Short mmCIF file of C-alpha atoms in Angstrom, two decimals:
data_model
loop_
_atom_site.label_atom_id
_atom_site.label_comp_id
_atom_site.label_asym_id
_atom_site.label_seq_id
_atom_site.Cartn_x
_atom_site.Cartn_y
_atom_site.Cartn_z
CA MET A 89 42.27 -13.48 -19.95
CA THR A 90 45.01 -15.91 -19.07
CA ARG A 91 44.45 -19.57 -18.54
CA THR A 92 43.15 -20.89 -15.23
CA LEU A 93 45.99 -21.91 -12.98
CA PRO A 94 45.95 -24.91 -10.64
CA SER A 95 45.12 -24.39 -7.02
CA PRO A 96 48.00 -23.45 -4.71
CA VAL A 97 49.26 -26.45 -2.79
CA ALA A 98 50.76 -26.63 0.69
CA ALA A 99 52.84 -29.50 1.99
CA GLY A 100 50.57 -30.36 4.88
CA PRO A 101 47.90 -29.01 7.21
CA ASP A 102 50.38 -28.38 10.02
CA GLU A 103 53.07 -26.64 7.94
CA ARG A 104 53.34 -22.98 7.05
CA PHE A 105 52.05 -22.16 3.61
CA GLY A 106 54.53 -20.87 1.05
CA PRO A 107 54.96 -17.66 -0.97
CA ARG A 108 52.27 -18.55 -3.50
CA LEU A 109 49.58 -18.97 -0.88
CA TRP A 110 50.75 -15.80 0.86
CA GLY A 111 50.42 -13.97 -2.46
CA LEU A 112 46.91 -15.28 -2.95
CA LEU A 113 45.98 -14.29 0.59
CA LEU A 114 47.30 -10.75 0.15
CA VAL A 115 45.29 -10.33 -3.06
CA LEU A 116 42.08 -11.50 -1.37
CA ALA A 117 42.66 -9.58 1.86
CA GLY A 118 43.74 -6.45 0.01
CA ASN A 119 40.53 -6.43 -1.98
CA MET A 120 38.54 -7.05 1.20
CA LEU A 121 40.16 -3.95 2.69
CA ILE A 122 39.17 -1.90 -0.36
CA ASP A 123 35.59 -3.17 -0.13
CA ALA A 124 35.42 -2.35 3.58
CA LEU A 125 36.71 1.21 3.28
CA GLU A 126 34.29 2.30 0.56
CA VAL A 127 31.63 3.49 3.01
CA SER A 128 34.00 5.39 5.29
CA VAL A 129 35.63 7.05 2.28
CA ALA A 130 32.30 8.68 1.49
CA VAL A 131 31.51 9.75 5.07
CA VAL A 132 34.18 12.44 5.34
CA ALA A 133 33.93 13.50 1.69
CA LEU A 134 30.16 14.21 1.68
CA PRO A 135 30.32 17.96 2.52
CA ALA A 136 33.01 18.52 -0.11
CA ILE A 137 30.94 16.62 -2.69
CA GLY A 138 27.91 18.78 -1.92
CA THR A 139 29.91 21.99 -2.25
CA ASP A 140 31.56 20.92 -5.51
CA LEU A 141 28.40 19.62 -7.18
CA GLY A 142 26.10 22.21 -5.60
CA GLN A 143 23.83 19.59 -4.06
CA PRO A 144 22.10 19.34 -0.64
CA PRO A 145 22.64 16.44 1.80
CA THR A 146 19.54 14.68 0.45
CA VAL A 147 21.42 14.23 -2.85
CA THR A 148 24.97 13.75 -1.61
CA GLN A 149 23.80 10.93 0.67
CA TRP A 150 23.66 8.79 -2.46
CA ALA A 151 27.46 8.56 -2.29
CA MET A 152 27.00 6.48 0.87
CA THR A 153 23.70 4.77 0.22
CA GLY A 154 24.51 3.94 -3.40
CA PHE A 155 27.36 1.64 -2.42
CA ALA A 156 25.34 -0.01 0.37
CA ALA A 157 22.36 -0.43 -1.99
CA GLY A 158 24.49 -2.11 -4.64
CA PHE A 159 26.04 -4.36 -2.01
CA GLY A 160 22.98 -5.32 0.00
CA GLY A 161 20.43 -5.11 -2.79
CA LEU A 162 22.40 -7.40 -5.10
CA LEU A 163 24.12 -9.70 -2.61
CA LEU A 164 21.88 -12.70 -3.26
CA PHE A 165 22.05 -12.07 -7.01
CA GLY A 166 25.83 -11.88 -6.77
CA ALA A 167 25.91 -15.29 -5.10
CA ARG A 168 23.88 -16.66 -8.01
CA VAL A 169 26.28 -15.12 -10.56
CA VAL A 170 29.30 -16.65 -8.82
CA THR A 171 27.51 -19.99 -8.67
CA LEU A 172 26.83 -20.06 -12.40
CA LEU A 173 29.98 -18.46 -13.81
CA GLY A 174 32.66 -19.61 -11.37
CA ARG A 175 34.71 -17.84 -8.72
CA ARG A 176 37.84 -16.98 -10.69
CA ARG A 177 36.08 -15.52 -13.70
CA VAL A 178 33.67 -13.43 -11.65
CA TYR A 179 36.30 -12.26 -9.15
CA LEU A 180 38.65 -10.98 -11.83
CA ALA A 181 35.86 -9.31 -13.82
CA ALA A 182 34.59 -7.62 -10.67
CA LEU A 183 38.06 -6.23 -9.95
CA LEU A 184 38.22 -4.63 -13.40
CA ALA A 185 34.70 -3.21 -13.08
CA PHE A 186 35.51 -1.84 -9.62
CA ALA A 187 38.61 -0.05 -10.94
CA ALA A 188 36.67 1.45 -13.85
CA ALA A 189 33.86 2.61 -11.56
CA SER A 190 36.39 4.22 -9.20
CA ALA A 191 37.89 6.24 -12.05
CA LEU A 192 34.47 7.28 -13.35
CA SER A 193 33.22 8.34 -9.93
CA ALA A 194 36.25 10.59 -9.52
CA LEU A 195 35.41 12.30 -12.83
CA ALA A 196 31.66 12.64 -12.18
CA HIS A 197 30.14 16.12 -12.42
CA ASP A 198 26.59 14.76 -12.31
CA PRO A 199 25.29 13.30 -9.03
CA TRP A 200 23.45 10.57 -10.89
CA LEU A 201 26.64 9.38 -12.58
CA LEU A 202 28.21 9.31 -9.15
CA LEU A 203 25.29 7.20 -7.92
CA ALA A 204 25.62 4.79 -10.85
CA THR A 205 29.32 4.22 -10.18
CA ARG A 206 28.70 3.72 -6.47
CA LEU A 207 26.00 1.16 -7.24
CA LEU A 208 28.40 -0.67 -9.54
CA LYS A 209 31.12 -0.71 -6.89
CA GLY A 210 28.65 -2.07 -4.35
CA PHE A 211 27.70 -4.86 -6.75
CA CYS A 212 31.37 -5.66 -7.33
CA ALA A 213 31.85 -5.92 -3.56
CA ALA A 214 28.85 -8.26 -3.41
CA LEU A 215 30.70 -10.48 -5.89
CA THR A 216 34.20 -10.40 -4.40
CA ALA A 217 33.80 -10.16 -0.62
CA PRO A 218 32.00 -13.50 -0.06
CA THR A 219 33.96 -15.16 -2.87
CA GLY A 220 37.26 -14.27 -1.22
CA LEU A 221 36.31 -16.16 1.94
CA ALA A 222 35.10 -19.10 -0.14
CA ILE A 223 38.47 -19.28 -1.93
CA ILE A 224 40.34 -19.21 1.38
CA THR A 225 38.22 -21.98 2.82
CA SER A 226 38.56 -24.13 -0.31
CA HIS A 227 42.26 -23.70 -1.10
CA PHE A 228 44.02 -23.25 2.23
CA PRO A 229 44.71 -26.46 4.17
CA GLU A 230 42.68 -27.10 7.29
CA GLY A 231 44.22 -26.40 10.65
CA ARG A 232 46.70 -23.66 11.43
CA PRO A 233 47.25 -22.51 7.80
CA ARG A 234 43.56 -21.87 7.23
CA SER A 235 43.09 -20.26 10.64
CA ARG A 236 46.01 -17.94 9.93
CA ALA A 237 44.58 -17.03 6.53
CA VAL A 238 41.14 -16.29 7.96
CA SER A 239 42.74 -14.15 10.67
CA VAL A 240 44.59 -12.04 8.09
CA TYR A 241 41.40 -11.70 6.03
CA THR A 242 39.52 -10.68 9.17
CA LEU A 243 42.09 -8.07 10.14
CA PHE A 244 42.09 -6.45 6.70
CA GLY A 245 38.29 -6.36 6.58
CA ALA A 246 37.91 -4.95 10.07
CA GLY A 247 40.62 -2.33 9.48
CA GLY A 248 39.16 -1.14 6.20
CA PHE A 249 36.68 1.27 7.75
CA THR A 250 39.39 2.95 9.82
CA ALA A 251 41.77 3.14 6.85
CA GLY A 252 39.03 4.68 4.74
CA LEU A 253 38.42 7.46 7.24
CA LEU A 254 42.10 8.41 7.38
CA LEU A 255 42.71 8.21 3.64
CA SER A 256 39.54 10.11 2.82
CA GLY A 257 40.34 12.84 5.33
CA TRP A 258 43.84 13.22 3.93
CA LEU A 259 42.92 13.07 0.24
CA THR A 260 39.80 15.24 0.53
CA GLU A 261 42.05 18.03 1.80
CA THR A 262 43.11 18.28 -1.87
CA SER A 263 39.90 17.09 -3.55
CA TRP A 264 37.17 14.58 -2.79
CA ARG A 265 37.81 13.17 -6.27
CA TRP A 266 41.17 11.77 -5.14
CA ALA A 267 39.41 9.96 -2.31
CA PHE A 268 37.19 8.22 -4.83
CA ALA A 269 39.93 7.61 -7.42
CA PHE A 270 42.69 6.08 -5.29
CA PRO A 271 41.19 2.53 -5.22
CA ALA A 272 41.49 2.26 -9.02
CA PRO A 273 45.29 1.71 -9.29
CA VAL A 274 45.30 -0.44 -6.16
CA VAL A 275 42.60 -2.74 -7.55
CA LEU A 276 44.35 -2.91 -10.94
CA LEU A 277 47.49 -4.07 -9.14
CA LEU A 278 45.44 -6.70 -7.31
CA PHE A 279 44.00 -7.77 -10.66
CA ALA A 280 47.47 -8.18 -12.16
CA PHE A 281 48.54 -10.46 -9.32
CA GLY A 282 45.14 -12.16 -9.26
CA LEU A 283 45.56 -13.29 -12.86
CA ARG A 284 48.38 -15.53 -11.73
CA LEU A 285 47.29 -16.39 -8.22
CA ILE A 286 43.50 -16.73 -8.05
CA PRO A 287 42.73 -20.42 -8.56
CA GLY A 288 40.05 -21.89 -10.73
CA GLU A 289 37.63 -24.59 -9.76
CA ALA A 290 38.25 -28.08 -10.98
CA PRO A 291 35.36 -29.39 -13.12
CA GLY A 292 32.93 -31.28 -10.94
CA ALA A 293 34.66 -30.25 -7.72
CA PRO A 294 32.38 -30.49 -4.71
CA LYS A 295 31.21 -27.24 -3.15
CA ASP A 296 32.39 -27.30 0.44
CA LEU A 297 30.24 -25.52 2.98
CA SER A 298 32.26 -26.27 6.06
CA VAL A 299 32.99 -23.49 8.53
CA PRO A 300 36.64 -22.37 8.59
CA ALA A 301 38.89 -24.13 11.04
CA GLY A 302 38.25 -22.83 14.48
CA GLY A 303 34.51 -22.73 14.00
CA ALA A 304 32.35 -19.65 13.73
CA GLU A 305 34.81 -17.74 15.88
CA SER A 306 37.26 -17.77 12.97
CA ALA A 307 34.91 -16.14 10.48
CA PRO A 308 35.49 -12.51 9.52
CA LYS A 309 33.79 -9.99 11.73
CA GLY A 310 33.19 -6.26 11.62
CA ARG A 311 31.59 -3.79 9.28
CA GLY A 312 33.50 -5.09 6.31
CA ALA A 313 32.86 -8.75 6.98
CA VAL A 314 30.72 -11.00 4.84
CA LEU A 315 29.76 -14.46 5.95
CA ASP A 316 29.98 -17.66 3.95
CA MET A 317 28.06 -17.40 0.68
CA ARG A 318 29.24 -20.54 -1.05
CA LEU A 319 27.14 -23.15 -2.76
CA PRO A 320 24.95 -25.41 -0.64
CA PRO A 321 24.94 -29.15 -0.90
CA ARG A 322 21.75 -30.86 -1.85
CA GLY A 323 19.23 -29.72 0.71
CA ARG A 324 16.92 -26.83 1.47
CA ASP A 325 18.68 -24.38 -0.83
CA GLN A 326 18.25 -26.69 -3.82
CA PRO A 327 15.18 -26.31 -6.04
CA PRO A 328 12.07 -28.04 -4.72
CA PRO A 329 11.05 -31.32 -6.35
CA GLY A 330 9.79 -30.87 -9.88
CA ARG A 331 12.20 -28.07 -10.75
CA THR A 332 14.70 -29.20 -13.33
CA ARG A 333 18.46 -28.71 -13.31
CA THR A 334 18.06 -26.31 -16.27
CA THR A 335 15.67 -23.97 -14.49
CA ALA A 336 17.90 -24.04 -11.41
CA HIS A 337 20.62 -22.36 -13.47
CA ARG A 338 18.62 -19.24 -14.16
CA TYR A 339 19.94 -15.94 -12.87
CA ASP A 340 16.58 -14.45 -11.83
CA ILE A 341 17.53 -11.04 -13.26
CA PRO A 342 13.92 -9.74 -13.03
CA GLY A 343 13.91 -10.46 -9.31
CA ALA A 344 17.25 -8.72 -8.78
CA LEU A 345 16.23 -5.64 -10.78
CA THR A 346 12.84 -5.20 -9.16
CA PHE A 347 14.30 -5.49 -5.66
CA LEU A 348 17.10 -3.02 -6.37
CA GLY A 349 14.68 -0.68 -8.15
CA ALA A 350 12.29 -0.76 -5.19
CA LEU A 351 15.12 0.10 -2.81
CA LEU A 352 16.35 3.02 -4.90
CA ALA A 353 12.81 4.36 -5.42
CA LEU A 354 12.15 4.16 -1.69
CA VAL A 355 15.29 6.16 -0.88
CA GLN A 356 14.44 8.73 -3.56
CA GLY A 357 10.94 9.15 -2.18
CA ILE A 358 12.19 9.54 1.40
CA THR A 359 14.70 12.22 0.46
CA GLN A 360 12.19 14.14 -1.69
CA LEU A 361 9.52 14.43 1.00
CA PRO A 362 11.13 17.34 2.93
CA THR A 363 11.35 19.46 -0.22
CA HIS A 364 8.11 18.61 -1.99
CA GLY A 365 5.74 17.15 0.62
CA TRP A 366 3.16 14.39 0.42
CA SER A 367 1.08 16.14 -2.22
CA ASP A 368 3.83 16.41 -4.84
CA PRO A 369 4.26 13.59 -7.39
CA ARG A 370 8.04 14.03 -7.18
CA ALA A 371 7.88 12.60 -3.67
CA VAL A 372 4.81 10.37 -3.79
CA GLY A 373 5.68 8.95 -7.21
CA PRO A 374 8.91 7.22 -6.10
CA LEU A 375 7.22 5.86 -2.97
CA CYS A 376 4.38 4.37 -5.02
CA THR A 377 6.91 3.00 -7.49
CA ALA A 378 8.79 1.35 -4.64
CA ALA A 379 5.58 -0.31 -3.41
CA LEU A 380 4.73 -1.58 -6.90
CA LEU A 381 8.24 -2.91 -7.49
CA LEU A 382 8.21 -4.72 -4.15
CA LEU A 383 4.90 -6.31 -5.10
CA ALA A 384 6.37 -7.29 -8.47
CA PHE A 385 9.44 -8.75 -6.74
CA TRP A 386 7.23 -10.84 -4.46
CA GLN A 387 5.26 -12.15 -7.44
CA ILE A 388 8.42 -12.92 -9.42
CA GLU A 389 10.01 -14.79 -6.53
CA ARG A 390 6.80 -16.70 -5.82
CA ARG A 391 6.52 -17.91 -9.41
CA SER A 392 10.20 -18.30 -10.28
CA PRO A 393 11.50 -21.87 -10.66
CA ALA A 394 14.80 -20.69 -9.12
CA PRO A 395 14.09 -17.67 -6.87
CA LEU A 396 16.86 -15.63 -5.33
CA LEU A 397 14.95 -15.52 -2.06
CA HIS A 398 13.93 -19.08 -1.28
CA ILE A 399 13.35 -18.98 2.48
CA ALA A 400 12.95 -22.45 3.90
CA PRO A 401 10.61 -23.03 6.88
CA SER A 402 13.67 -23.69 9.02
CA LEU A 403 14.85 -20.13 8.35
CA ARG A 404 11.47 -18.53 8.96
CA GLY A 405 11.33 -20.29 12.31
CA ASN A 406 14.90 -19.44 13.34
CA PRO A 407 14.66 -16.82 16.12
CA ALA A 408 18.43 -16.51 16.50
CA LEU A 409 18.82 -15.49 12.85
CA ILE A 410 15.88 -13.08 12.94
CA ARG A 411 16.98 -11.39 16.16
CA SER A 412 20.57 -11.14 14.99
CA ALA A 413 19.62 -9.60 11.66
CA ALA A 414 17.36 -7.06 13.38
CA GLY A 415 19.98 -6.22 16.01
CA ALA A 416 22.79 -5.85 13.50
CA ALA A 417 20.57 -3.71 11.27
CA CYS A 418 19.79 -1.34 14.16
CA LEU A 419 23.44 -1.15 15.17
CA ASN A 420 24.75 -0.46 11.67
CA GLY A 421 21.95 1.96 10.83
CA SER A 422 22.38 4.00 14.00
CA TYR A 423 26.16 4.07 13.56
CA LEU A 424 26.17 5.35 9.98
CA GLY A 425 23.32 7.74 10.69
CA LEU A 426 25.28 9.20 13.59
CA LEU A 427 28.42 9.62 11.47
CA PHE A 428 26.36 11.41 8.81
CA VAL A 429 25.07 13.93 11.37
CA LEU A 430 28.45 14.41 13.05
CA THR A 431 30.17 15.01 9.71
CA TYR A 432 27.54 17.63 8.90
CA GLN A 433 28.06 19.32 12.26
CA THR A 434 31.85 19.31 12.20
CA GLN A 435 32.44 20.36 8.60
CA THR A 436 29.35 22.28 7.50
CA LEU A 437 28.56 23.99 10.82
CA ALA A 438 31.87 24.13 12.68
CA GLY A 439 34.11 24.51 9.61
CA TRP A 440 36.48 21.68 10.46
CA SER A 441 38.76 20.35 7.73
CA PRO A 442 38.15 16.84 6.33
CA LEU A 443 41.31 15.54 7.96
CA ARG A 444 40.37 16.95 11.35
CA THR A 445 36.92 15.38 11.01
CA ALA A 446 38.42 12.01 10.11
CA LEU A 447 40.74 12.10 13.11
CA ALA A 448 37.84 13.12 15.35
CA LEU A 449 35.80 10.11 14.22
CA LEU A 450 38.60 7.59 14.84
CA PRO A 451 37.50 6.71 18.41
CA ALA A 452 34.43 5.05 16.90
CA ALA A 453 36.24 3.30 14.05
CA ALA A 454 39.58 2.17 15.49
CA PRO A 455 38.50 -0.03 18.47
CA PRO A 456 36.63 -2.63 16.34
CA ALA A 457 39.66 -2.97 14.06
CA LEU A 458 42.11 -3.29 16.95
CA THR A 459 40.06 -5.96 18.72
CA ALA A 460 38.77 -7.92 15.72
CA LEU A 461 40.94 -10.96 16.33
CA ALA A 462 39.86 -11.20 19.97
CA SER A 463 36.13 -11.13 19.25
CA GLY A 464 35.82 -14.92 19.11
CA ARG A 465 37.36 -15.26 22.55
CA LEU A 466 35.00 -12.59 23.91
CA VAL A 467 31.99 -14.55 22.71
CA ALA A 468 33.39 -17.81 24.10
CA THR A 469 33.94 -16.17 27.49
CA PHE A 470 30.77 -14.14 27.98
CA GLY A 471 28.29 -15.59 25.47
CA ALA A 472 26.75 -13.87 22.46
CA PRO A 473 23.44 -12.79 24.09
CA ARG A 474 25.16 -10.92 26.93
CA LEU A 475 27.59 -9.18 24.59
CA ILE A 476 24.79 -8.17 22.23
CA VAL A 477 22.86 -6.52 25.05
CA ALA A 478 25.94 -4.77 26.40
CA GLY A 479 26.86 -3.45 22.96
CA ALA A 480 23.33 -2.29 22.21
CA ALA A 481 23.21 -0.48 25.57
CA CYS A 482 26.41 1.38 24.68
CA ALA A 483 25.05 2.40 21.28
CA PHE A 484 21.79 3.61 22.85
CA ALA A 485 23.69 5.55 25.52
CA GLY A 486 25.76 7.23 22.82
CA GLY A 487 22.61 8.31 21.01
CA LEU A 488 21.08 9.70 24.19
CA LEU A 489 24.24 11.64 24.97
CA GLN A 490 23.95 13.48 21.66
CA LEU A 491 20.41 14.55 22.56
CA ARG A 492 21.53 16.30 25.74
CA PRO A 493 20.96 20.10 25.46
CA HIS A 494 24.17 21.99 24.90
CA ALA A 495 25.40 25.36 23.82
CA TRP A 496 27.39 26.04 20.67
CA PRO A 497 30.28 25.68 19.75
CA LEU A 498 30.67 21.95 19.31
CA ASP A 499 31.94 20.28 22.48
CA TYR A 500 34.25 17.51 21.35
CA PRO A 501 35.83 16.30 24.63
CA GLY A 502 32.66 16.50 26.72
CA ARG A 503 30.05 15.38 24.22
CA MET A 504 31.23 14.04 20.86
CA LEU A 505 34.20 12.00 22.08
CA PRO A 506 32.25 10.06 24.75
CA THR A 507 29.57 9.30 22.16
CA LEU A 508 32.13 7.97 19.68
CA LEU A 509 33.81 5.85 22.35
CA LEU A 510 30.47 4.36 23.35
CA VAL A 511 29.62 3.53 19.74
CA GLY A 512 33.06 2.02 19.14
CA THR A 513 32.61 -0.10 22.26
CA ALA A 514 29.21 -1.21 20.97
CA PHE A 515 30.84 -2.67 17.85
CA VAL A 516 33.63 -4.30 19.83
CA LEU A 517 31.14 -6.05 22.09
CA SER A 518 28.27 -7.01 19.86
CA PHE A 519 28.93 -7.03 16.12
CA ALA A 520 30.89 -10.29 16.03
CA ALA A 521 28.47 -11.77 18.58
CA LEU A 522 25.58 -10.91 16.29
CA ASN A 523 27.34 -12.63 13.36
CA MET A 524 27.95 -15.77 15.39
CA GLN A 525 24.46 -15.88 16.88
CA ALA A 526 22.96 -15.51 13.40
CA MET A 527 24.83 -18.60 12.18
CA SER A 528 24.49 -20.66 15.37
CA ARG A 529 21.41 -22.66 14.35
CA LEU A 530 21.88 -22.79 10.58
CA THR A 531 22.36 -26.15 8.97
CA PRO A 532 24.85 -26.40 6.08
CA ALA A 533 21.92 -26.45 3.67
CA ASP A 534 20.57 -23.17 5.08
CA ARG A 535 23.86 -21.31 5.46
CA LEU A 536 23.88 -19.83 1.95
CA THR A 537 20.46 -18.19 2.23
CA GLY A 538 20.73 -17.41 5.94
CA SER A 539 24.04 -15.57 5.68
CA GLY A 540 22.79 -13.72 2.62
CA LEU A 541 19.66 -12.56 4.43
CA TYR A 542 21.69 -11.45 7.43
CA GLN A 543 24.16 -9.39 5.41
CA THR A 544 21.38 -7.95 3.25
CA ALA A 545 19.59 -6.71 6.38
CA VAL A 546 22.79 -5.05 7.64
CA GLN A 547 23.38 -3.23 4.35
CA LEU A 548 19.75 -2.21 3.80
CA ALA A 549 19.68 -0.67 7.27
CA ALA A 550 22.62 1.51 6.24
CA VAL A 551 20.74 2.62 3.12
CA LEU A 552 17.48 3.52 4.86
CA ALA A 553 19.00 5.03 8.01
CA VAL A 554 21.25 7.42 6.10
CA ALA A 555 18.40 8.40 3.77
CA LEU A 556 16.09 9.12 6.72
CA VAL A 557 18.76 11.12 8.54
CA ALA A 558 19.41 13.22 5.42
CA ALA A 559 15.67 13.77 5.01
CA LEU A 560 15.27 14.89 8.62
CA LEU A 561 18.19 17.30 8.32
CA ALA A 562 16.59 18.81 5.24
CA ALA A 563 13.10 18.93 6.74
CA HIS A 564 14.28 20.84 9.83
CA ALA A 565 16.89 23.01 8.16
CA PRO A 566 17.09 26.44 9.83
CA ALA A 567 16.03 29.60 8.05
CA PRO A 568 18.65 31.35 5.87
CA GLY A 569 20.95 33.47 7.96
CA ALA A 570 20.45 31.47 11.16
CA GLY A 571 23.51 30.95 13.29
CA PRO A 572 25.35 27.70 13.93
CA ALA A 573 23.52 27.18 17.23
CA ALA A 574 20.16 27.16 15.43
CA ALA A 575 21.54 24.80 12.80
CA ALA A 576 22.86 22.48 15.51
CA ALA A 577 19.44 22.48 17.21
CA ALA A 578 17.90 21.51 13.86
CA CYS A 579 19.92 18.28 14.01
CA ARG A 580 17.94 16.99 16.99
CA PRO A 581 15.25 15.15 14.95
CA ALA A 582 17.97 13.25 13.05
CA LEU A 583 19.77 12.45 16.29
CA THR A 584 16.47 11.32 17.79
CA LEU A 585 16.17 8.79 14.96
CA VAL A 586 19.68 7.53 15.79
CA ALA A 587 18.68 7.12 19.45
CA VAL A 588 15.46 5.33 18.48
CA LEU A 589 17.42 2.83 16.39
CA GLY A 590 19.70 2.27 19.37
CA PHE A 591 16.68 1.65 21.60
CA LEU A 592 15.22 -0.84 19.13
CA GLY A 593 18.52 -2.70 18.99
CA LEU A 594 18.64 -2.86 22.78
CA SER A 595 15.05 -4.15 22.91
CA VAL A 596 15.85 -6.90 20.40
CA GLY A 597 18.95 -7.87 22.39
CA LEU A 598 17.06 -8.02 25.68
CA THR A 599 14.41 -10.20 24.07
CA GLY A 600 17.10 -12.64 22.99
CA LEU A 601 18.75 -12.63 26.41
CA ILE A 602 15.47 -13.34 28.19
CA ARG A 603 14.52 -16.16 25.82
CA THR A 604 17.95 -17.83 25.75
CA PRO A 605 18.30 -20.75 28.19
CA PRO A 606 21.05 -20.19 30.81
CA SER A 607 22.92 -23.23 29.52
CA SER A 608 23.23 -21.59 26.08
CA LEU A 609 24.56 -18.20 27.14
CA HIS A 610 28.17 -19.14 26.46
CA HIS A 611 27.47 -20.35 22.94
CA GLY A 612 26.71 -18.56 19.72
CA GLU A 613 23.02 -18.93 20.29
#
């Protein structure tokens, strides 16, 4: 590895930054785009993966949930790794690992190898996505240069999901393996430029936790966004009195492994229930294992001198953070669960091509990307609580529309398109508002843990919702030889789950609106 280069320097906070800072920004934003598109790449490719590997949806769902599990399950651990090893070293290593995992996933003929590579890519995203924002905030001058940098980073992150749909639909026309392989050369190119452009940290440099210029409204928003995960100053996120500086530098690998293991065992148990039932050890065994690993995780964190999950009383008593995490989890879970069902209906039942499916799903994915930069102004104008309720109502309405009785064949203009537009509107209105509301009452000392908990909840909802939807599709699969209409009717339980998640998100949003003082409705609270 080459030597650590000095930080890029700009002439002043009010001047445009030069080519070197632009190069750094394009490396960071380009990698953020790759991280953001990883989920949507899998959405369209799932039927082709199942056909090629000869696996049912309960197995192919790992291509989606594996990445989200690696991201959400190891996000707090990733923050610890970056803290101990340094941003530059970890960022560059994660880029190389991501490229290798992309190549291996494209060559996988075993679903479990595919899962392993997706987990690794999720962990790499947990290392690079928050670190990229930290580098921008530390090395771009305050004022217009930093605001411009954050805006570019935001746009790339928000557009990643849309780009992933289009690329996956196009590449899967040839082979799903190309859809999984194409990030490898792109990330290697980013690595080559990153060697020269990604700055190191000066020894003893203070760890700044300030919000980017422009306040919370400037932070990245959307499905690919990750909030500030940098080091806290001395405060609630530091070890309690009596814990030494040496013990504070521990990685807490047992805690990370038990939590990730519990999550994977839970998903495995959920997806095995339709096939084997409650009396079969192949289904009950993973569920019991998940419970035991969660208990072990709780014991490890309780006794650890430097736990990954140190929740201060100020966080436990923060209703804005709790409501936002629950609302964002419901929104993300219902969204990805709906896309899973719609992909199954369009490709498996209706015989649509991957590209046609990707284009059909664009009305849900494109609006959040196109409006990402205006989300801060929306919150400033209408207030986060109102936008959260409006967005949750749209998501719930979209779920209800899919439950309306209909005859086969699939009705895109009268049924699927309105649903996708409603869900896209839900993200435009409420996802950024949920991010801002979550951070509205966090002190600088709590921001590290609070943002990590929020993003973990969003990713874990994606894992569990997709697993449950796949399980419901398998449990209510029609008899062999049944027509497409019977197969479409068998999707109703999975769609009911999507609608239930939408209803729960709306209920959480209404609770926050009722309990928010009128004077606070135009703030992030």
